[in-house]
PDB file of N, CA and C in Angstrom:
ATOM      1  N   GLN A 217     181.908 243.226 268.602  1.00  0.00           N
ATOM      2  CA  GLN A 217     180.899 243.057 267.933  1.00  0.00           C
ATOM      3  C   GLN A 217     180.349 242.042 267.881  1.00  0.00           C
ATOM      4  N   GLU A 218     180.966 240.813 268.351  1.00  0.00           N
ATOM      5  CA  GLU A 218     180.978 239.546 267.890  1.00  0.00           C
ATOM      6  C   GLU A 218     179.759 239.073 268.766  1.00  0.00           C
ATOM      7  N   ARG A 219     178.826 238.021 268.089  1.00  0.00           N
ATOM      8  CA  ARG A 219     177.894 237.655 269.012  1.00  0.00           C
ATOM      9  C   ARG A 219     177.765 236.535 269.428  1.00  0.00           C
ATOM     10  N   VAL A 220     178.682 235.505 268.577  1.00  0.00           N
ATOM     11  CA  VAL A 220     178.725 233.998 268.621  1.00  0.00           C
ATOM     12  C   VAL A 220     179.811 233.429 268.797  1.00  0.00           C
ATOM     13  N   ALA A 221     180.846 233.563 267.932  1.00  0.00           N
ATOM     14  CA  ALA A 221     182.235 232.986 267.714  1.00  0.00           C
ATOM     15  C   ALA A 221     182.965 233.265 269.210  1.00  0.00           C
ATOM     16  N   LEU A 222     183.295 232.218 269.945  1.00  0.00           N
ATOM     17  CA  LEU A 222     183.997 232.557 271.554  1.00  0.00           C
ATOM     18  C   LEU A 222     185.400 232.905 271.326  1.00  0.00           C
ATOM     19  N   VAL A 223     186.186 233.150 269.836  1.00  0.00           N
ATOM     20  CA  VAL A 223     187.647 233.690 270.002  1.00  0.00           C
ATOM     21  C   VAL A 223     187.423 234.490 268.638  1.00  0.00           C
ATOM     22  N   ALA A 224     188.331 235.333 268.201  1.00  0.00           N
ATOM     23  CA  ALA A 224     188.258 235.826 266.759  1.00  0.00           C
ATOM     24  C   ALA A 224     189.487 236.186 266.662  1.00  0.00           C
ATOM     25  N   PRO A 225     189.905 235.939 264.968  1.00  0.00           N
ATOM     26  CA  PRO A 225     191.001 236.682 264.762  1.00  0.00           C
ATOM     27  C   PRO A 225     191.423 238.715 264.876  1.00  0.00           C
ATOM     28  N   VAL A 226     192.365 239.199 264.876  1.00  0.00           N
ATOM     29  CA  VAL A 226     192.801 240.300 264.806  1.00  0.00           C
ATOM     30  C   VAL A 226     194.160 240.365 264.331  1.00  0.00           C
ATOM     31  N   PRO A 227     193.690 240.844 262.843  1.00  0.00           N
ATOM     32  CA  PRO A 227     194.599 241.072 261.927  1.00  0.00           C
ATOM     33  C   PRO A 227     195.580 241.933 261.756  1.00  0.00           C
ATOM     34  N   ASP A 228     195.057 243.223 261.873  1.00  0.00           N
ATOM     35  CA  ASP A 228     195.736 244.204 262.439  1.00  0.00           C
ATOM     36  C   ASP A 228     195.541 245.116 263.940  1.00  0.00           C
ATOM     37  N   SER A 229     195.754 244.746 264.842  1.00  0.00           N
ATOM     38  CA  SER A 229     195.893 245.350 266.425  1.00  0.00           C
ATOM     39  C   SER A 229     196.652 246.532 266.075  1.00  0.00           C
ATOM     40  N   PRO A 230     196.280 247.352 266.807  1.00  0.00           N
ATOM     41  CA  PRO A 230     196.887 248.559 266.889  1.00  0.00           C
ATOM     42  C   PRO A 230     198.314 248.438 267.932  1.00  0.00           C
ATOM     43  N   LYS A 231     198.009 247.502 268.734  1.00  0.00           N
ATOM     44  CA  LYS A 231     199.069 246.860 269.902  1.00  0.00           C
ATOM     45  C   LYS A 231     199.469 245.719 269.505  1.00  0.00           C
ATOM     46  N   PRO A 232     201.106 245.523 269.927  1.00  0.00           N
ATOM     47  CA  PRO A 232     201.511 244.037 269.461  1.00  0.00           C
ATOM     48  C   PRO A 232     201.120 243.093 270.348  1.00  0.00           C
ATOM     49  N   PRO A 233     200.803 242.170 270.091  1.00  0.00           N
ATOM     50  CA  PRO A 233     201.584 241.639 268.517  1.00  0.00           C
ATOM     51  C   PRO A 233     200.514 242.209 267.686  1.00  0.00           C
ATOM     52  N   ARG A 234     200.721 242.342 266.484  1.00  0.00           N
ATOM     53  CA  ARG A 234     200.082 242.756 265.147  1.00  0.00           C
ATOM     54  C   ARG A 234     198.996 241.997 265.075  1.00  0.00           C
ATOM     55  N   ALA A 235     199.055 240.579 264.824  1.00  0.00           N
ATOM     56  CA  ALA A 235     198.128 239.567 264.542  1.00  0.00           C
ATOM     57  C   ALA A 235     197.920 238.571 265.680  1.00  0.00           C
ATOM     58  N   ARG A 236     196.604 238.999 265.734  1.00  0.00           N
ATOM     59  CA  ARG A 236     196.638 237.962 267.512  1.00  0.00           C
ATOM     60  C   ARG A 236     195.238 237.092 267.643  1.00  0.00           C
ATOM     61  N   VAL A 237     194.702 236.513 268.496  1.00  0.00           N
ATOM     62  CA  VAL A 237     193.513 235.990 268.509  1.00  0.00           C
ATOM     63  C   VAL A 237     193.116 236.857 270.282  1.00  0.00           C
ATOM     64  N   THR A 238     191.872 237.015 269.873  1.00  0.00           N
ATOM     65  CA  THR A 238     191.189 237.669 271.349  1.00  0.00           C
ATOM     66  C   THR A 238     189.794 237.004 271.654  1.00  0.00           C
ATOM     67  N   MET A 239     189.502 237.178 273.025  1.00  0.00           N
ATOM     68  CA  MET A 239     188.410 236.285 273.547  1.00  0.00           C
ATOM     69  C   MET A 239     187.336 237.385 273.107  1.00  0.00           C
ATOM     70  N   THR A 240     186.147 236.754 273.134  1.00  0.00           N
ATOM     71  CA  THR A 240     184.882 237.956 272.446  1.00  0.00           C
ATOM     72  C   THR A 240     184.010 237.793 273.990  1.00  0.00           C
ATOM     73  N   LEU A 241     183.322 238.431 273.773  1.00  0.00           N
ATOM     74  CA  LEU A 241     182.334 238.605 274.849  1.00  0.00           C
ATOM     75  C   LEU A 241     181.383 237.590 275.362  1.00  0.00           C
ATOM     76  N   PRO A 242     180.682 236.474 273.930  1.00  0.00           N
ATOM     77  CA  PRO A 242     180.240 235.350 273.998  1.00  0.00           C
ATOM     78  C   PRO A 242     181.018 234.358 275.014  1.00  0.00           C
ATOM     79  N   LEU A 243     182.263 234.362 274.892  1.00  0.00           N
ATOM     80  CA  LEU A 243     183.180 233.780 275.790  1.00  0.00           C
ATOM     81  C   LEU A 243     183.241 234.568 276.961  1.00  0.00           C
ATOM     82  N   LEU A 244     183.648 235.325 277.090  1.00  0.00           N
ATOM     83  CA  LEU A 244     183.866 236.131 278.721  1.00  0.00           C
ATOM     84  C   LEU A 244     182.503 236.026 279.454  1.00  0.00           C
ATOM     85  N   ASP A 245     181.234 236.177 278.781  1.00  0.00           N
ATOM     86  CA  ASP A 245     179.997 236.252 279.325  1.00  0.00           C
ATOM     87  C   ASP A 245     179.649 234.551 279.576  1.00  0.00           C
ATOM     88  N   ALA A 246     180.198 233.384 278.770  1.00  0.00           N
ATOM     89  CA  ALA A 246     180.193 232.360 279.719  1.00  0.00           C
ATOM     90  C   ALA A 246     181.150 231.683 280.850  1.00  0.00           C
ATOM     91  N   SER A 247     181.510 232.577 280.987  1.00  0.00           N
ATOM     92  CA  SER A 247     182.628 232.148 282.043  1.00  0.00           C
ATOM     93  C   SER A 247     182.143 232.216 283.573  1.00  0.00           C
ATOM     94  N   ARG A 248     182.783 231.206 284.203  1.00  0.00           N
ATOM     95  CA  ARG A 248     182.097 231.131 285.685  1.00  0.00           C
ATOM     96  C   ARG A 248     183.064 232.142 286.469  1.00  0.00           C
ATOM     97  N   SER A 249     184.111 232.844 286.010  1.00  0.00           N
ATOM     98  CA  SER A 249     184.766 233.920 286.644  1.00  0.00           C
ATOM     99  C   SER A 249     185.578 234.425 285.552  1.00  0.00           C
ATOM    100  N   VAL A 250     185.373 235.843 286.241  1.00  0.00           N
ATOM    101  CA  VAL A 250     186.073 236.920 285.375  1.00  0.00           C
ATOM    102  C   VAL A 250     186.617 238.101 285.855  1.00  0.00           C
ATOM    103  N   LEU A 251     188.051 238.105 285.866  1.00  0.00           N
ATOM    104  CA  LEU A 251     188.678 239.424 286.778  1.00  0.00           C
ATOM    105  C   LEU A 251     189.588 240.249 286.283  1.00  0.00           C
ATOM    106  N   PHE A 252     189.193 241.575 285.689  1.00  0.00           N
ATOM    107  CA  PHE A 252     190.068 242.032 285.289  1.00  0.00           C
ATOM    108  C   PHE A 252     191.113 242.929 286.510  1.00  0.00           C
ATOM    109  N   VAL A 253     192.318 243.025 286.211  1.00  0.00           N
ATOM    110  CA  VAL A 253     193.227 243.690 287.048  1.00  0.00           C
ATOM    111  C   VAL A 253     193.887 245.279 286.078  1.00  0.00           C
ATOM    112  N   ALA A 254     193.837 246.365 287.160  1.00  0.00           N
ATOM    113  CA  ALA A 254     194.175 247.347 286.225  1.00  0.00           C
ATOM    114  C   ALA A 254     195.296 247.901 287.551  1.00  0.00           C
ATOM    115  N   SER A 255     196.133 248.692 287.085  1.00  0.00           N
ATOM    116  CA  SER A 255     196.877 249.443 288.071  1.00  0.00           C
ATOM    117  C   SER A 255     197.618 250.681 287.329  1.00  0.00           C
ATOM    118  N   GLY A 256     197.472 251.735 288.142  1.00  0.00           N
ATOM    119  CA  GLY A 256     198.161 252.632 287.698  1.00  0.00           C
ATOM    120  C   GLY A 256     197.356 253.814 287.316  1.00  0.00           C
ATOM    121  N   ALA A 257     197.605 254.901 287.329  1.00  0.00           N
ATOM    122  CA  ALA A 257     196.649 256.387 287.399  1.00  0.00           C
ATOM    123  C   ALA A 257     196.575 256.706 285.832  1.00  0.00           C
ATOM    124  N   SER A 258     197.092 256.179 284.863  1.00  0.00           N
ATOM    125  CA  SER A 258     196.617 256.160 283.773  1.00  0.00           C
ATOM    126  C   SER A 258     195.782 254.773 283.290  1.00  0.00           C
ATOM    127  N   LYS A 259     195.155 254.358 283.938  1.00  0.00           N
ATOM    128  CA  LYS A 259     193.887 253.543 283.778  1.00  0.00           C
ATOM    129  C   LYS A 259     192.382 254.252 284.397  1.00  0.00           C
ATOM    130  N   ALA A 260     193.044 254.731 285.215  1.00  0.00           N
ATOM    131  CA  ALA A 260     191.787 255.998 285.814  1.00  0.00           C
ATOM    132  C   ALA A 260     190.491 256.401 285.275  1.00  0.00           C
ATOM    133  N   SER A 261     190.882 256.962 283.946  1.00  0.00           N
ATOM    134  CA  SER A 261     189.966 257.744 283.531  1.00  0.00           C
ATOM    135  C   SER A 261     188.729 256.394 282.906  1.00  0.00           C
ATOM    136  N   ALA A 262     189.510 255.363 281.915  1.00  0.00           N
ATOM    137  CA  ALA A 262     189.297 254.296 281.410  1.00  0.00           C
ATOM    138  C   ALA A 262     187.787 253.561 282.628  1.00  0.00           C
ATOM    139  N   LEU A 263     188.513 253.501 283.435  1.00  0.00           N
ATOM    140  CA  LEU A 263     188.169 252.631 284.496  1.00  0.00           C
ATOM    141  C   LEU A 263     186.710 253.624 285.128  1.00  0.00           C
ATOM    142  N   GLN A 264     186.900 254.363 285.448  1.00  0.00           N
ATOM    143  CA  GLN A 264     185.534 255.680 285.771  1.00  0.00           C
ATOM    144  C   GLN A 264     184.247 255.579 284.443  1.00  0.00           C
ATOM    145  N   ARG A 265     184.649 255.632 283.412  1.00  0.00           N
ATOM    146  CA  ARG A 265     184.450 255.093 281.979  1.00  0.00           C
ATOM    147  C   ARG A 265     183.436 253.846 282.528  1.00  0.00           C
ATOM    148  N   ILE A 266     184.051 252.645 282.247  1.00  0.00           N
ATOM    149  CA  ILE A 266     184.065 251.500 282.160  1.00  0.00           C
ATOM    150  C   ILE A 266     182.873 251.161 283.526  1.00  0.00           C
ATOM    151  N   LEU A 267     183.246 251.201 284.568  1.00  0.00           N
ATOM    152  CA  LEU A 267     182.272 250.898 286.085  1.00  0.00           C
ATOM    153  C   LEU A 267     181.320 251.967 286.541  1.00  0.00           C
ATOM    154  N   GLU A 268     181.494 253.266 285.952  1.00  0.00           N
ATOM    155  CA  GLU A 268     180.413 254.228 286.372  1.00  0.00           C
ATOM    156  C   GLU A 268     179.980 255.081 284.945  1.00  0.00           C
ATOM    157  N   GLY A 269     180.718 254.539 284.102  1.00  0.00           N
ATOM    158  CA  GLY A 269     179.833 255.750 282.857  1.00  0.00           C
ATOM    159  C   GLY A 269     178.192 254.929 282.236  1.00  0.00           C
ATOM    160  N   ASN A 270     177.685 255.994 281.837  1.00  0.00           N
ATOM    161  CA  ASN A 270     176.853 255.543 280.870  1.00  0.00           C
ATOM    162  C   ASN A 270     176.705 255.839 279.773  1.00  0.00           C
ATOM    163  N   GLU A 271     177.195 255.385 278.970  1.00  0.00           N
ATOM    164  CA  GLU A 271     177.969 255.948 277.339  1.00  0.00           C
ATOM    165  C   GLU A 271     176.819 255.110 276.754  1.00  0.00           C
ATOM    166  N   GLU A 272     176.782 255.376 275.501  1.00  0.00           N
ATOM    167  CA  GLU A 272     175.726 255.306 274.290  1.00  0.00           C
ATOM    168  C   GLU A 272     176.475 253.853 273.843  1.00  0.00           C
ATOM    169  N   VAL A 273     177.710 254.153 273.469  1.00  0.00           N
ATOM    170  CA  VAL A 273     178.626 253.438 273.219  1.00  0.00           C
ATOM    171  C   VAL A 273     179.549 252.872 274.022  1.00  0.00           C
ATOM    172  N   PRO A 274     179.640 251.993 274.702  1.00  0.00           N
ATOM    173  CA  PRO A 274     180.387 251.722 275.781  1.00  0.00           C
ATOM    174  C   PRO A 274     181.639 250.856 275.786  1.00  0.00           C
ATOM    175  N   LEU A 275     182.490 251.467 276.111  1.00  0.00           N
ATOM    176  CA  LEU A 275     183.898 250.411 276.205  1.00  0.00           C
ATOM    177  C   LEU A 275     183.909 248.865 276.446  1.00  0.00           C
ATOM    178  N   PRO A 276     184.326 248.187 275.545  1.00  0.00           N
ATOM    179  CA  PRO A 276     184.053 246.442 275.883  1.00  0.00           C
ATOM    180  C   PRO A 276     183.830 245.871 277.011  1.00  0.00           C
ATOM    181  N   ALA A 277     185.030 246.241 278.010  1.00  0.00           N
ATOM    182  CA  ALA A 277     185.138 246.044 279.381  1.00  0.00           C
ATOM    183  C   ALA A 277     183.635 245.967 279.729  1.00  0.00           C
ATOM    184  N   ALA A 278     183.114 247.292 279.553  1.00  0.00           N
ATOM    185  CA  ALA A 278     181.692 247.692 280.463  1.00  0.00           C
ATOM    186  C   ALA A 278     180.880 247.021 279.999  1.00  0.00           C
ATOM    187  N   ARG A 279     180.780 246.006 279.309  1.00  0.00           N
ATOM    188  CA  ARG A 279     179.621 245.102 278.321  1.00  0.00           C
ATOM    189  C   ARG A 279     179.937 243.699 278.854  1.00  0.00           C
ATOM    190  N   VAL A 280     180.679 243.584 280.011  1.00  0.00           N
ATOM    191  CA  VAL A 280     181.375 241.982 280.043  1.00  0.00           C
ATOM    192  C   VAL A 280     180.446 241.997 281.351  1.00  0.00           C
ATOM    193  N   ARG A 281     179.148 240.398 280.872  1.00  0.00           N
ATOM    194  CA  ARG A 281     178.328 240.451 281.823  1.00  0.00           C
ATOM    195  C   ARG A 281     178.126 238.941 281.916  1.00  0.00           C
ATOM    196  N   PRO A 282     178.950 238.174 282.746  1.00  0.00           N
ATOM    197  CA  PRO A 282     178.732 236.625 283.094  1.00  0.00           C
ATOM    198  C   PRO A 282     177.327 236.417 283.405  1.00  0.00           C
ATOM    199  N   SER A 283     176.653 235.559 282.546  1.00  0.00           N
ATOM    200  CA  SER A 283     175.270 235.082 282.805  1.00  0.00           C
ATOM    201  C   SER A 283     175.396 233.964 284.009  1.00  0.00           C
ATOM    202  N   SER A 284     175.945 233.428 284.526  1.00  0.00           N
ATOM    203  CA  SER A 284     175.819 232.917 285.372  1.00  0.00           C
ATOM    204  C   SER A 284     176.990 232.645 286.687  1.00  0.00           C
ATOM    205  N   GLY A 285     178.179 233.753 286.312  1.00  0.00           N
ATOM    206  CA  GLY A 285     179.133 233.663 287.105  1.00  0.00           C
ATOM    207  C   GLY A 285     179.794 235.142 287.544  1.00  0.00           C
ATOM    208  N   ARG A 286     181.288 234.841 287.854  1.00  0.00           N
ATOM    209  CA  ARG A 286     181.301 236.136 288.817  1.00  0.00           C
ATOM    210  C   ARG A 286     181.945 237.082 288.053  1.00  0.00           C
ATOM    211  N   LEU A 287     181.911 238.424 288.214  1.00  0.00           N
ATOM    212  CA  LEU A 287     182.548 239.357 287.291  1.00  0.00           C
ATOM    213  C   LEU A 287     183.600 240.219 288.705  1.00  0.00           C
ATOM    214  N   ARG A 288     184.647 240.007 288.564  1.00  0.00           N
ATOM    215  CA  ARG A 288     185.597 240.921 289.745  1.00  0.00           C
ATOM    216  C   ARG A 288     186.651 241.952 289.118  1.00  0.00           C
ATOM    217  N   TRP A 289     186.927 243.094 290.018  1.00  0.00           N
ATOM    218  CA  TRP A 289     187.775 243.777 289.557  1.00  0.00           C
ATOM    219  C   TRP A 289     188.526 243.877 290.518  1.00  0.00           C
ATOM    220  N   LEU A 290     190.167 244.147 290.402  1.00  0.00           N
ATOM    221  CA  LEU A 290     191.126 244.168 291.410  1.00  0.00           C
ATOM    222  C   LEU A 290     191.864 245.323 290.652  1.00  0.00           C
ATOM    223  N   LEU A 291     191.497 246.641 291.671  1.00  0.00           N
ATOM    224  CA  LEU A 291     192.707 247.569 291.132  1.00  0.00           C
ATOM    225  C   LEU A 291     193.408 248.234 292.275  1.00  0.00           C
ATOM    226  N   ASP A 292     194.379 248.994 291.787  1.00  0.00           N
ATOM    227  CA  ASP A 292     195.088 249.884 292.960  1.00  0.00           C
ATOM    228  C   ASP A 292     194.430 251.054 293.022  1.00  0.00           C
ATOM    229  N   ARG A 293     195.175 251.767 294.219  1.00  0.00           N
ATOM    230  CA  ARG A 293     194.341 253.279 294.244  1.00  0.00           C
ATOM    231  C   ARG A 293     194.468 254.095 293.644  1.00  0.00           C
ATOM    232  N   GLU A 294     195.548 253.791 292.493  1.00  0.00           N
ATOM    233  CA  GLU A 294     195.507 255.005 291.568  1.00  0.00           C
ATOM    234  C   GLU A 294     194.750 254.956 290.374  1.00  0.00           C
ATOM    235  N   ALA A 295     194.562 253.442 289.763  1.00  0.00           N
ATOM    236  CA  ALA A 295     193.894 253.033 288.878  1.00  0.00           C
ATOM    237  C   ALA A 295     192.384 253.967 289.239  1.00  0.00           C
ATOM    238  N   ALA A 296     191.652 253.473 290.743  1.00  0.00           N
ATOM    239  CA  ALA A 296     190.789 253.638 291.249  1.00  0.00           C
ATOM    240  C   ALA A 296     190.414 255.103 291.557  1.00  0.00           C
ATOM    241  N   LYS A 297     191.292 255.845 291.415  1.00  0.00           N
ATOM    242  CA  LYS A 297     191.130 257.307 291.941  1.00  0.00           C
ATOM    243  C   LYS A 297     189.850 258.218 292.065  1.00  0.00           C
ATOM    244  N   GLU A 298     189.425 257.807 290.522  1.00  0.00           N
ATOM    245  CA  GLU A 298     188.251 258.574 289.978  1.00  0.00           C
ATOM    246  C   GLU A 298     187.155 258.105 290.090  1.00  0.00           C
ATOM    247  N   LEU A 299     187.021 257.011 290.845  1.00  0.00           N
ATOM    248  CA  LEU A 299     185.560 256.439 290.972  1.00  0.00           C
ATOM    249  C   LEU A 299     185.138 256.914 292.421  1.00  0.00           C
ATOM    250  N   ARG A 300     183.728 257.007 292.426  1.00  0.00           N
ATOM    251  CA  ARG A 300     182.973 257.634 293.107  1.00  0.00           C
ATOM    252  C   ARG A 300     182.812 256.594 294.230  1.00  0.00           C
ATOM    253  N   ASP A 301     183.095 255.718 294.263  1.00  0.00           N
ATOM    254  CA  ASP A 301     183.001 254.563 295.225  1.00  0.00           C
ATOM    255  C   ASP A 301     184.091 253.636 295.295  1.00  0.00           C
ATOM    256  N   PRO A 302     185.071 254.229 295.398  1.00  0.00           N
ATOM    257  CA  PRO A 302     186.868 253.236 295.175  1.00  0.00           C
ATOM    258  C   PRO A 302     186.652 251.842 296.442  1.00  0.00           C
ATOM    259  N   ALA A 303     185.700 252.350 297.325  1.00  0.00           N
ATOM    260  CA  ALA A 303     186.026 251.158 298.562  1.00  0.00           C
ATOM    261  C   ALA A 303     185.212 249.973 298.160  1.00  0.00           C
ATOM    262  N   GLY A 304     184.078 249.910 296.927  1.00  0.00           N
ATOM    263  CA  GLY A 304     183.416 248.847 296.606  1.00  0.00           C
ATOM    264  C   GLY A 304     182.489 248.957 297.708  1.00  0.00           C
ATOM    265  N   LYS A 305     181.465 249.904 298.045  1.00  0.00           N
ATOM    266  CA  LYS A 305     180.407 249.558 299.173  1.00  0.00           C
ATOM    267  C   LYS A 305     179.462 250.132 298.220  1.00  0.00           C
ATOM    268  N   GLY A 306     179.063 249.867 296.866  1.00  0.00           N
ATOM    269  CA  GLY A 306     177.888 250.356 296.244  1.00  0.00           C
ATOM    270  C   GLY A 306     177.422 249.121 295.543  1.00  0.00           C
ATOM    271  N   PRO A 307     176.505 249.420 294.852  1.00  0.00           N
ATOM    272  CA  PRO A 307     175.610 248.278 294.567  1.00  0.00           C
ATOM    273  C   PRO A 307     176.261 247.330 293.734  1.00  0.00           C
ATOM    274  N   GLY A 308     176.098 245.924 293.725  1.00  0.00           N
ATOM    275  CA  GLY A 308     177.048 244.764 293.316  1.00  0.00           C
ATOM    276  C   GLY A 308     178.070 244.593 293.880  1.00  0.00           C
ATOM    277  N   SER A 309     178.910 245.136 294.731  1.00  0.00           N
ATOM    278  CA  SER A 309     179.927 244.966 294.747  1.00  0.00           C
ATOM    279  C   SER A 309     179.730 243.796 296.037  1.00  0.00           C
TER     280      SER A 309
END
């Protein structure tokens, strides 16, 4: 939910490392290029929610919108298997 700081501490991350620093949406949105890489079937459901979902509270990756940069997704077939337009022929591709 950070709106100002470019990085933020995460003292109690559920995944290792327990204490870490993370990039925030303001930093990602100010980037010239953002690349998300996802592979494997275990990512398919989350990717469908991120790329095609219309959730009231979207997942963080769904909120990344570079103001003057490019946002790209690099997915393998298994990660993209639940997408309606996995070939990237839809809007914004």
